[in-house]
CSV table of N, CA and C in Angstrom, one decimal:
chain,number,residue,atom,x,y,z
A,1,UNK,N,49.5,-21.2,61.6
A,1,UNK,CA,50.6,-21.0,60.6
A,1,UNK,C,51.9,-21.8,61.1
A,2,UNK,N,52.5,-22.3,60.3
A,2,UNK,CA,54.0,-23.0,60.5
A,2,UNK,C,55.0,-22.1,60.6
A,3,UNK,N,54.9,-21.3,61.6
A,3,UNK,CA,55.9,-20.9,61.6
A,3,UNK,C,56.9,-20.6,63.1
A,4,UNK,N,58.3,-20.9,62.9
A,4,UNK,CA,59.0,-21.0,64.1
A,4,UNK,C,60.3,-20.4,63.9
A,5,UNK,N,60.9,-20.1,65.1
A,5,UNK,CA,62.6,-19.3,65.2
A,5,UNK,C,63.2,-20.6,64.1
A,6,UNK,N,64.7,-19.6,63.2
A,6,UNK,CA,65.6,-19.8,62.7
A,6,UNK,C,66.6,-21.4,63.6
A,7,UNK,N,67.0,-22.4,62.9
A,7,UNK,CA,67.6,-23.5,64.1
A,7,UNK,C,68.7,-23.7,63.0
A,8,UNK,N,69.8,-23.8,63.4
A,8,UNK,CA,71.0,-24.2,62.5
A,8,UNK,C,70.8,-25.2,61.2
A,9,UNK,N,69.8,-26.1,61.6
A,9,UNK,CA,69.4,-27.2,60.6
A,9,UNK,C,68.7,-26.3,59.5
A,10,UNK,N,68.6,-25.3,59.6
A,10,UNK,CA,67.8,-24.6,58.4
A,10,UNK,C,68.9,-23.8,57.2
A,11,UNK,N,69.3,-23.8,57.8
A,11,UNK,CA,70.7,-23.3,57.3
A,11,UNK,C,70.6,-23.3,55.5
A,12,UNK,N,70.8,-24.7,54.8
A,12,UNK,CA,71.1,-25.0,53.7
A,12,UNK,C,69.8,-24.3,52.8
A,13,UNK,N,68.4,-24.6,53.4
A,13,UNK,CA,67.2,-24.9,53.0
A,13,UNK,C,66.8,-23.2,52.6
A,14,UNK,N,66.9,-22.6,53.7
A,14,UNK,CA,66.7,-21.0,53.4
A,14,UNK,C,67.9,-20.5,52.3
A,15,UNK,N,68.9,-21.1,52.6
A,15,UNK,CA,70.3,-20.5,51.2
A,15,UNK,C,69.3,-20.3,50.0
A,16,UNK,N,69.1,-21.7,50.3
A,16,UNK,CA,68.7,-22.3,48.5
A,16,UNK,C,67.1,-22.0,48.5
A,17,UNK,N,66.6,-21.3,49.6
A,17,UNK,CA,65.1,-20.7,49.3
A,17,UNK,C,65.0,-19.0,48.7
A,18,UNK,N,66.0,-18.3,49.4
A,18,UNK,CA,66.2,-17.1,49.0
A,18,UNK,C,67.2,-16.7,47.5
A,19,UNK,N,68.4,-17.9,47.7
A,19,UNK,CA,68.9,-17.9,45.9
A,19,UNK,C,68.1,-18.4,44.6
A,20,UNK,N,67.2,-19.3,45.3
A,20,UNK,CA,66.4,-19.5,44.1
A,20,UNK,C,65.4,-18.6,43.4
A,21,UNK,N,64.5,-17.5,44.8
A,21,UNK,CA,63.5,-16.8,44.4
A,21,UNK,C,64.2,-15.8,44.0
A,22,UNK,N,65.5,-15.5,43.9
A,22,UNK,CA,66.2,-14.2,43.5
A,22,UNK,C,66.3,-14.8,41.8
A,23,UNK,N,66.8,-15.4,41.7
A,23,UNK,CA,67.3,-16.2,40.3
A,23,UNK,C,65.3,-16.1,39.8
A,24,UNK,N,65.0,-16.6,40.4
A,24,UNK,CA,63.6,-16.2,39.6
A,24,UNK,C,62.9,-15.5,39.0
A,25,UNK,N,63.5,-13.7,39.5
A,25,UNK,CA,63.3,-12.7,38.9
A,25,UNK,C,64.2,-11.8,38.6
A,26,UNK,N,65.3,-12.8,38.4
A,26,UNK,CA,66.3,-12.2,38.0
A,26,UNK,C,67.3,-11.3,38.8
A,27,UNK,N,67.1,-11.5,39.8
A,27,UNK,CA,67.7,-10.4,41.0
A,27,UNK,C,68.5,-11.1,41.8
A,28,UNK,N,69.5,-11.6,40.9
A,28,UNK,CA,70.6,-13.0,41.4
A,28,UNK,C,72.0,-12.2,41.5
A,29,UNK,N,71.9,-11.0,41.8
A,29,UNK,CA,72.9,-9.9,41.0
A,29,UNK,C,73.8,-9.9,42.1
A,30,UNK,N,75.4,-9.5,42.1
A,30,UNK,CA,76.2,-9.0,43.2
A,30,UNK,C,75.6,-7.8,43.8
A,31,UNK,N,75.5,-7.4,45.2
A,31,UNK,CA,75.4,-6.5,45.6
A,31,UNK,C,74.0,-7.3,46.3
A,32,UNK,N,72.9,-7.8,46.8
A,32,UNK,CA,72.1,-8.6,46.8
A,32,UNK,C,72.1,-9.1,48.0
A,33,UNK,N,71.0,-9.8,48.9
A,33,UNK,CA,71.4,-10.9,49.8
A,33,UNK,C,71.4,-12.3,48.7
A,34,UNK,N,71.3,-12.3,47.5
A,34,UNK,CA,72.1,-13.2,47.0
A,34,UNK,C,73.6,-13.9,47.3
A,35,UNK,N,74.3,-13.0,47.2
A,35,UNK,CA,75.8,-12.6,47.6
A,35,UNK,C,76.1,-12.8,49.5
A,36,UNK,N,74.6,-12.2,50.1
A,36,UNK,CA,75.5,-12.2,51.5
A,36,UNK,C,76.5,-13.0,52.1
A,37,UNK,N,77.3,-12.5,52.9
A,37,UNK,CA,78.3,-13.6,53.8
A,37,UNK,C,78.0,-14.6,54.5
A,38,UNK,N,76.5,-14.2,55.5
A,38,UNK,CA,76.3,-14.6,56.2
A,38,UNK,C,75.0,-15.7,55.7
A,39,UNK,N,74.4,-15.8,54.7
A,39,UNK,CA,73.7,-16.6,53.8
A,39,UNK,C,73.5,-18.0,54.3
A,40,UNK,N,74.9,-18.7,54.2
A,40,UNK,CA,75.0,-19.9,54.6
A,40,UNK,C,74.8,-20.4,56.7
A,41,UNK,N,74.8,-19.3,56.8
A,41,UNK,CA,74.9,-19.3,58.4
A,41,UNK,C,74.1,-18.5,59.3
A,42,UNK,N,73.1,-18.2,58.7
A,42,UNK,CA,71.9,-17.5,59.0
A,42,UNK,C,71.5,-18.0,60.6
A,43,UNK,N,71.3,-18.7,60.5
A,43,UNK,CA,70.9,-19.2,62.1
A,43,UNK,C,71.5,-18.4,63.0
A,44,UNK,N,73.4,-18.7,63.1
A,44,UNK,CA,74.2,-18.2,63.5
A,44,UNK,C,74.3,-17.0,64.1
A,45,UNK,N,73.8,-16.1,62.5
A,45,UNK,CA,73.8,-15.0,62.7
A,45,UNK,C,72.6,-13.9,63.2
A,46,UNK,N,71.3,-14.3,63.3
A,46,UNK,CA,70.1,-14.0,64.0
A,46,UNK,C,70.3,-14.4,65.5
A,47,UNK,N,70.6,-15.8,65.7
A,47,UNK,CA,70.5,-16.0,67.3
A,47,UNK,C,72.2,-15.3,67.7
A,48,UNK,N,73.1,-14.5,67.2
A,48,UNK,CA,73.9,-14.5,67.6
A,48,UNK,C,73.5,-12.3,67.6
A,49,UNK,N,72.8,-12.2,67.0
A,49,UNK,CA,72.9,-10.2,66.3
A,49,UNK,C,71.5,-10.2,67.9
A,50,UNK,N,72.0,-9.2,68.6
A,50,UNK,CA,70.7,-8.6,69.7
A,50,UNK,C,69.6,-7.8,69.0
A,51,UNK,N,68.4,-7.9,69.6
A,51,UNK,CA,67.4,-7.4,68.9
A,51,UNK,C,67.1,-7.6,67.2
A,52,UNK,N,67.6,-8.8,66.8
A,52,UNK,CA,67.0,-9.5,65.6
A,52,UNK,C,66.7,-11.0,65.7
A,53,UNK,N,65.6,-11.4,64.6
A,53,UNK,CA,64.9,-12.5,65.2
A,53,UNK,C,64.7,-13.1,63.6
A,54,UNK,N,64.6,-14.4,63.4
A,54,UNK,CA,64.0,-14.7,61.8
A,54,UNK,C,63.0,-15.9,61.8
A,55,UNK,N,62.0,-15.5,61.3
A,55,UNK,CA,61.0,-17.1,61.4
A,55,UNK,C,61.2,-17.7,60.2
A,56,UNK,N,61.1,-18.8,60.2
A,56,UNK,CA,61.2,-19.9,59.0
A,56,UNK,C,59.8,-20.7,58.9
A,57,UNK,N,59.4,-21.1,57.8
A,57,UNK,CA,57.9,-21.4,57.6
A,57,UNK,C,58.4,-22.7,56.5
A,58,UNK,N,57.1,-23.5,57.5
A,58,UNK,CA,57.7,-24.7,57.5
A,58,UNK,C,56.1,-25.3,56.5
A,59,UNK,N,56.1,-26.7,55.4
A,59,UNK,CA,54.9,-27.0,55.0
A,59,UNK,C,55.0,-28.4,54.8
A,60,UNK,N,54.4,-29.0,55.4
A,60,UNK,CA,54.5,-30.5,55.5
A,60,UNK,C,56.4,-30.8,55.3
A,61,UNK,N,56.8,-30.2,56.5
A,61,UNK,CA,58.1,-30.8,57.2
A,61,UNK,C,59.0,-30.1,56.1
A,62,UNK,N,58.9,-29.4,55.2
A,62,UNK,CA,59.8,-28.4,54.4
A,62,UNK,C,60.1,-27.3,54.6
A,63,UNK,N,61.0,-27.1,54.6
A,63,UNK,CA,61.3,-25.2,54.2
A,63,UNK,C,60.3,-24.5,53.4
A,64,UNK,N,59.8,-23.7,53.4
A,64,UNK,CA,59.0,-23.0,52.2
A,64,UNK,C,59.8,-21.4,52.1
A,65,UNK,N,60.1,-21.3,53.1
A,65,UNK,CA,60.2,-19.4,53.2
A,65,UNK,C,60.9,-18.9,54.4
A,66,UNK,N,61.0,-17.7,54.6
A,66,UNK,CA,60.8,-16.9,55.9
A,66,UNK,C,61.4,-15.7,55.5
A,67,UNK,N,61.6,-15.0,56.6
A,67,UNK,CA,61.6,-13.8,56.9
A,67,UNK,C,62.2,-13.1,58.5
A,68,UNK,N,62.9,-11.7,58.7
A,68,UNK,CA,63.2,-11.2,59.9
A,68,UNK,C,63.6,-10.4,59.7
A,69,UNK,N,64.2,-10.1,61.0
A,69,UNK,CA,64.8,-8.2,61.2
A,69,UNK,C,66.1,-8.6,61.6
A,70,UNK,N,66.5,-7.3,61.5
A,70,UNK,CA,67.6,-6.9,62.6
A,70,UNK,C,68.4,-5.9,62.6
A,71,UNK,N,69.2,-5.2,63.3
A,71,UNK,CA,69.3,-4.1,63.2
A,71,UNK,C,70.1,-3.7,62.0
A,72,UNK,N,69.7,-2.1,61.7
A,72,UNK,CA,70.1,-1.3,61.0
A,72,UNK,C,71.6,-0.7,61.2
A,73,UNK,N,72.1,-0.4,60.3
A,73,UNK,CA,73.5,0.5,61.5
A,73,UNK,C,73.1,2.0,62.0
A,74,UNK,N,72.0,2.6,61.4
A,74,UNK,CA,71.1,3.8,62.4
A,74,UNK,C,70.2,3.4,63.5
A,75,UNK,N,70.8,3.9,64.0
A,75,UNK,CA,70.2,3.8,65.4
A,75,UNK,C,68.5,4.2,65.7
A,76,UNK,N,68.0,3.2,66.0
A,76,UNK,CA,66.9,3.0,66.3
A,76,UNK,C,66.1,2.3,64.6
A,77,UNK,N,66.8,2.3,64.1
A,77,UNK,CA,66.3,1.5,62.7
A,77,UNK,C,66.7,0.2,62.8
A,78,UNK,N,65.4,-0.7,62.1
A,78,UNK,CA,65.7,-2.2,62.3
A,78,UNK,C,65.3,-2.1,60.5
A,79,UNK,N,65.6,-3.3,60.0
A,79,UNK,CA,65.5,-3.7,58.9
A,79,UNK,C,65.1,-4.7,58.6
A,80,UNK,N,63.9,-5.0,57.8
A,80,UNK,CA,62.8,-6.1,57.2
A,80,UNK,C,64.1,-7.2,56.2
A,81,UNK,N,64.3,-8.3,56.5
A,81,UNK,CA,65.3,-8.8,56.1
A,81,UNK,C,64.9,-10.4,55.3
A,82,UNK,N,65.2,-10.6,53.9
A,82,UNK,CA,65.2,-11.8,53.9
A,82,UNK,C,63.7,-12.4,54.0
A,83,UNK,N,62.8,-12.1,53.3
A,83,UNK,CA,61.2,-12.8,53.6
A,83,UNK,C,61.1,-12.5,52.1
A,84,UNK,N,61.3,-14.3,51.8
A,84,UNK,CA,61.1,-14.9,50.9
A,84,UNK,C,60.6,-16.4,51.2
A,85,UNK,N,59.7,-16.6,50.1
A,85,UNK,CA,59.0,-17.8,49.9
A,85,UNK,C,58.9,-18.6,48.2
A,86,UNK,N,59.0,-19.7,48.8
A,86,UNK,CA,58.9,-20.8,47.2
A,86,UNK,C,57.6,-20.3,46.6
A,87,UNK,N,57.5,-20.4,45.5
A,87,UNK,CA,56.5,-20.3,44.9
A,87,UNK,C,55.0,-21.6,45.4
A,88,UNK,N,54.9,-22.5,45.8
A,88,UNK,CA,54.3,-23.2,46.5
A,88,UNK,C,53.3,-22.8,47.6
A,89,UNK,N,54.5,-21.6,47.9
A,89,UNK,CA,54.0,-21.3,49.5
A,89,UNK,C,53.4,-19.7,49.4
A,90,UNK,N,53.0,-19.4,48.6
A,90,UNK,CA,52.6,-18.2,47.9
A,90,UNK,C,50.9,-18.4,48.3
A,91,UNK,N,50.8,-17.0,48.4
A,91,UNK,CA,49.0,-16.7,48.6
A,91,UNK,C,48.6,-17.7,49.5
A,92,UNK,N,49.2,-18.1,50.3
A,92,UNK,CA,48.7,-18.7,51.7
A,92,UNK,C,48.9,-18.3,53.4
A,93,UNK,N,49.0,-17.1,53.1
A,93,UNK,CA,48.8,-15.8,53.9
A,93,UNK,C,50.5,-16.0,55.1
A,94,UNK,N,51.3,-16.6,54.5
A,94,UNK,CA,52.8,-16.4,55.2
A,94,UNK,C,53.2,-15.5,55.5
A,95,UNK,N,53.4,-15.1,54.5
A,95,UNK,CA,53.8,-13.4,53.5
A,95,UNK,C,53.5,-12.2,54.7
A,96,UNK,N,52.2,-12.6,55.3
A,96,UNK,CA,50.8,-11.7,55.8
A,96,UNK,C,51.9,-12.2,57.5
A,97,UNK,N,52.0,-13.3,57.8
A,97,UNK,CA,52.3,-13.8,59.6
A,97,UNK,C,53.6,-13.1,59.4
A,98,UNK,N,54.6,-13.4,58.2
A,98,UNK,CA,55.8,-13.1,58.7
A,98,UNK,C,56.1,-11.7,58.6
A,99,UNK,N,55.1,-10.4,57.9
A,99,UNK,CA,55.1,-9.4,58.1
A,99,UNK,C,55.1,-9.0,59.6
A,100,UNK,N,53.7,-9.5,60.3
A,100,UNK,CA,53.1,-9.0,61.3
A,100,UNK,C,54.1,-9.6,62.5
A,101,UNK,N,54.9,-10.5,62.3
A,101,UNK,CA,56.1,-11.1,63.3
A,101,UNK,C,56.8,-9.9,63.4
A,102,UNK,N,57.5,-9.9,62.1
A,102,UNK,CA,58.6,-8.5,61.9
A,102,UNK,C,58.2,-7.3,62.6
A,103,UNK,N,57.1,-7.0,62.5
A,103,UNK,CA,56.3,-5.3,63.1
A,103,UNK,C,56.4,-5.3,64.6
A,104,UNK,N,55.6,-6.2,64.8
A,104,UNK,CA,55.6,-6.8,65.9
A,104,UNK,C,56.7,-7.0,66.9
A,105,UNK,N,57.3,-7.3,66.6
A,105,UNK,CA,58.8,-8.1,67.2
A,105,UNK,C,59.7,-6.4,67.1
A,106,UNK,N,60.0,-5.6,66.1
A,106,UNK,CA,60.6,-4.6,65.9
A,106,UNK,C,60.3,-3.6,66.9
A,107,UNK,N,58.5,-3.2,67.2
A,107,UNK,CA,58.0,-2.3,68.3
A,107,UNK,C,58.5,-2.8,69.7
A,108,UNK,N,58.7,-4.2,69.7
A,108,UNK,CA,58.6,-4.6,71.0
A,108,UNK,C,60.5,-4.2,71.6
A,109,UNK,N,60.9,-4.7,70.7
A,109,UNK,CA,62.5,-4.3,70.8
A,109,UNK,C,63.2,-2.8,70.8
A,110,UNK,N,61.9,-1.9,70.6
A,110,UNK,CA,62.2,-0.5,70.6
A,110,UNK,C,62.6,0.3,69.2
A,111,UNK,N,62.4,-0.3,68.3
A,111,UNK,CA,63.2,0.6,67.2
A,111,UNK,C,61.6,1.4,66.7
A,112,UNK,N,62.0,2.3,66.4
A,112,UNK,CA,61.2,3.9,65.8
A,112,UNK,C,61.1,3.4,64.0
A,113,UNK,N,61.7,2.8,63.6
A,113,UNK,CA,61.3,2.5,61.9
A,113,UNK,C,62.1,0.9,61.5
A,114,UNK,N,61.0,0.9,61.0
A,114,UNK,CA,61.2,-0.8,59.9
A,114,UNK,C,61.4,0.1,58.8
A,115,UNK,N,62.5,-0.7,58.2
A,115,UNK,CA,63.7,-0.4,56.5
A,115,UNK,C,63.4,-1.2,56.0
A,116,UNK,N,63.2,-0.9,55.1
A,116,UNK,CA,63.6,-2.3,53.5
A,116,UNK,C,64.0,-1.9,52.6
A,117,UNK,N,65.1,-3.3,51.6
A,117,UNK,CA,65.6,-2.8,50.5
A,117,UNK,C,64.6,-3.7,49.6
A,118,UNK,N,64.2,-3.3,48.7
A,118,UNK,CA,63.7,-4.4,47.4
A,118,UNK,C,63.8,-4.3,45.7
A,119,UNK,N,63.4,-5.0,45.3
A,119,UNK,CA,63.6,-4.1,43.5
A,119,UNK,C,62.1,-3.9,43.3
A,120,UNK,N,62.3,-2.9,42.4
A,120,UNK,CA,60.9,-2.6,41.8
A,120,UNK,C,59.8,-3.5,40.6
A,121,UNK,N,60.8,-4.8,40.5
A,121,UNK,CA,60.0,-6.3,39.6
A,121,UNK,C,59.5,-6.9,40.6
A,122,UNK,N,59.3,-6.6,41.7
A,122,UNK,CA,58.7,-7.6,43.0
A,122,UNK,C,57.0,-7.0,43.4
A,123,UNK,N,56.4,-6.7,42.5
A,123,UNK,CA,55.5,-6.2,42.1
A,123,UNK,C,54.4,-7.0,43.9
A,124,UNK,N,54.3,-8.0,43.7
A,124,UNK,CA,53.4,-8.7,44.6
A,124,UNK,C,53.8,-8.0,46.1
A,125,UNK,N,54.9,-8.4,46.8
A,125,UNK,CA,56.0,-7.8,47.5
A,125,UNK,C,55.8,-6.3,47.8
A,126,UNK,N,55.7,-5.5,47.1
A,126,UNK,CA,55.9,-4.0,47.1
A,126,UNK,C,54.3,-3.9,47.4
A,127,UNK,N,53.4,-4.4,46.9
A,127,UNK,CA,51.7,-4.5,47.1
A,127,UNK,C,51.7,-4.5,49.1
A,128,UNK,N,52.6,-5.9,49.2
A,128,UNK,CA,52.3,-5.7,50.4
A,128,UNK,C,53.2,-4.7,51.4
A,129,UNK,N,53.8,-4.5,51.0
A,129,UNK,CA,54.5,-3.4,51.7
A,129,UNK,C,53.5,-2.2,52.0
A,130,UNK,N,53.0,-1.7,50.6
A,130,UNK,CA,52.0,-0.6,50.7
A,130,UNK,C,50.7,-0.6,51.8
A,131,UNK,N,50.1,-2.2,51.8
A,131,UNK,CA,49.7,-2.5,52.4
A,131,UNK,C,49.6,-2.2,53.9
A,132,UNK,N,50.8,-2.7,54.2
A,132,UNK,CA,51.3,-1.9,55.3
A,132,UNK,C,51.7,-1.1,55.7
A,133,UNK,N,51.5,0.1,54.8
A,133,UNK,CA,51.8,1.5,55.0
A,133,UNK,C,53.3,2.0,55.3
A,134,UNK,N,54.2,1.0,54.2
A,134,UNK,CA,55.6,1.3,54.0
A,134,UNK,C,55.9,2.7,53.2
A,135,UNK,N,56.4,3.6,53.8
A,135,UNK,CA,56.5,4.9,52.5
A,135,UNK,C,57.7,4.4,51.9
A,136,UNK,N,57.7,4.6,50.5
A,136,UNK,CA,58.7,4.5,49.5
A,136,UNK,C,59.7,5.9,49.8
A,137,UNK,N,60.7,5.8,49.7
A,137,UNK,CA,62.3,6.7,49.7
A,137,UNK,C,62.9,6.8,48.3
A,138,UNK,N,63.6,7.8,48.4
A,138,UNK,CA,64.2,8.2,47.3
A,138,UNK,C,65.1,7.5,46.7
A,139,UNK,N,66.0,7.0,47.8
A,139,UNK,CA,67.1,6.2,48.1
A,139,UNK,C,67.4,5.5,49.1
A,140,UNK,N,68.6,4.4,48.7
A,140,UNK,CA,68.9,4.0,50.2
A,140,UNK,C,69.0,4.3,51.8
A,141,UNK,N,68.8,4.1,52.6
A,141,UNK,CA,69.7,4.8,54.1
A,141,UNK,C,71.1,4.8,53.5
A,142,UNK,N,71.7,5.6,54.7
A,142,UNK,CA,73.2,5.3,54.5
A,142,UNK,C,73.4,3.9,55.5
A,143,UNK,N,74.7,3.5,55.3
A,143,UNK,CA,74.7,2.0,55.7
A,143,UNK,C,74.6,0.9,54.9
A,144,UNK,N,73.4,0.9,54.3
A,144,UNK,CA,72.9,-0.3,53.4
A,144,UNK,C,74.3,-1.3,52.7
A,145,UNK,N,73.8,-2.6,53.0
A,145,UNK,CA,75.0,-3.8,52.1
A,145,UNK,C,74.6,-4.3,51.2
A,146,UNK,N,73.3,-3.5,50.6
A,146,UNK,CA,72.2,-4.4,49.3
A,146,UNK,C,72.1,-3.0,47.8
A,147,UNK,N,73.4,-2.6,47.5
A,147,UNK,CA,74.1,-1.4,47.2
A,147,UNK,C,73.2,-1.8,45.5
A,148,UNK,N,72.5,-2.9,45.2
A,148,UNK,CA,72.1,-3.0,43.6
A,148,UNK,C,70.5,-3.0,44.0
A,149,UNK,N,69.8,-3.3,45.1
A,149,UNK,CA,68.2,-3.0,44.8
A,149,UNK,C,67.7,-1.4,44.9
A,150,UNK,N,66.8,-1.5,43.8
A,150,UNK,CA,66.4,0.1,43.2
A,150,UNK,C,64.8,0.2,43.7
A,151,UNK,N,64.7,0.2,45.1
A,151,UNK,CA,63.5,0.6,45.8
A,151,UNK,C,63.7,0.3,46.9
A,152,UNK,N,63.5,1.2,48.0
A,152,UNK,CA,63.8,1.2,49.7
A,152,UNK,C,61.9,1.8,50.0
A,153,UNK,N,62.1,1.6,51.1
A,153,UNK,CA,60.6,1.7,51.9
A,153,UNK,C,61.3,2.0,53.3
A,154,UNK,N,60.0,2.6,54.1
A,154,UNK,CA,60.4,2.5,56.1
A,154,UNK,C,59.0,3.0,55.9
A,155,UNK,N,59.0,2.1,57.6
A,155,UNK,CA,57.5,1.7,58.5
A,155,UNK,C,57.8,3.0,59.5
A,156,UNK,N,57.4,4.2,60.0
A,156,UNK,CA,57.4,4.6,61.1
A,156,UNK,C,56.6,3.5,62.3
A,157,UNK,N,57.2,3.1,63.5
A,157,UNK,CA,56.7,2.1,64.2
A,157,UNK,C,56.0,3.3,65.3
């Protein structure tokens, strides 16, 4: 699989990977990592936050996707962050590596639960979550900066 650490040069390619698959399903909304601050500067902000990590997946020399963690503001919670992919790069088992990075990578750094925010039109997405034995929540954690998606999950690690 193509896939490797976040490098500053990725920068633009993930903006415009994760605004476009939001705008796709319509989940281009304020409140969003549509909206994030740190969006344009992602690299920055992964090799710069301890204990979070983001891979980028790469297909004949392009961006396609990726995906990472990092921490939660509860303590010992890390958060599934940002794993999106072009429609291209779909059903060719990315989806599947950059889960098992995230899980992976999360146990190793010590955190007790993987978080996610998502919407409930991300139908494929939520499959795989189940998949991996994400339990669905009622609501948000407290903390959360993604204050408009209407489905949260956590991994006991």
């Amino acid at each position: 699989m193509p896939l490797r650490l976040i490098e500053p040069r990725d920068n633009t390619a993930l903006r415009q990977v994760i605004q476009s698959t939001l705008r796709e399903y319509h989940d281009d909304l304020p409140g969003t990592a549509y909206y994030d601050p740190q969006l344009g500067q992602l690299a920055a902000f992964y090799q710069q936050t301890p204990y979070a990590r983001y891979w980028v997946v790469e297909q004949q020399g392009q961006i396609v996707g990726g995906g990472g963690i990092a921490p939660f503001p509860q303590s010992g919670v890390a958060e599934l962050q940002k794993l999106y992919l072009l429609p291209n790069a779909r059903g060719q088992g990315y989806a599947t590596q950059l889960m098992q990075h995230c899980i992976t990578t999360a146990r190793e750094f010590g955190y007790h639960t993987l978080y996610l925010e998502t919407f409930k039109n991300l139908h494929t997405a939520i499959k795989m979550y189940e998949k991996y034995q994400f339990q669905p929540l009622t609501a948000a954690l407290s903390g959360t900066a993604h204050s408009t998606c209407d489905a949260w999950y956590s991994l006991a690690l």
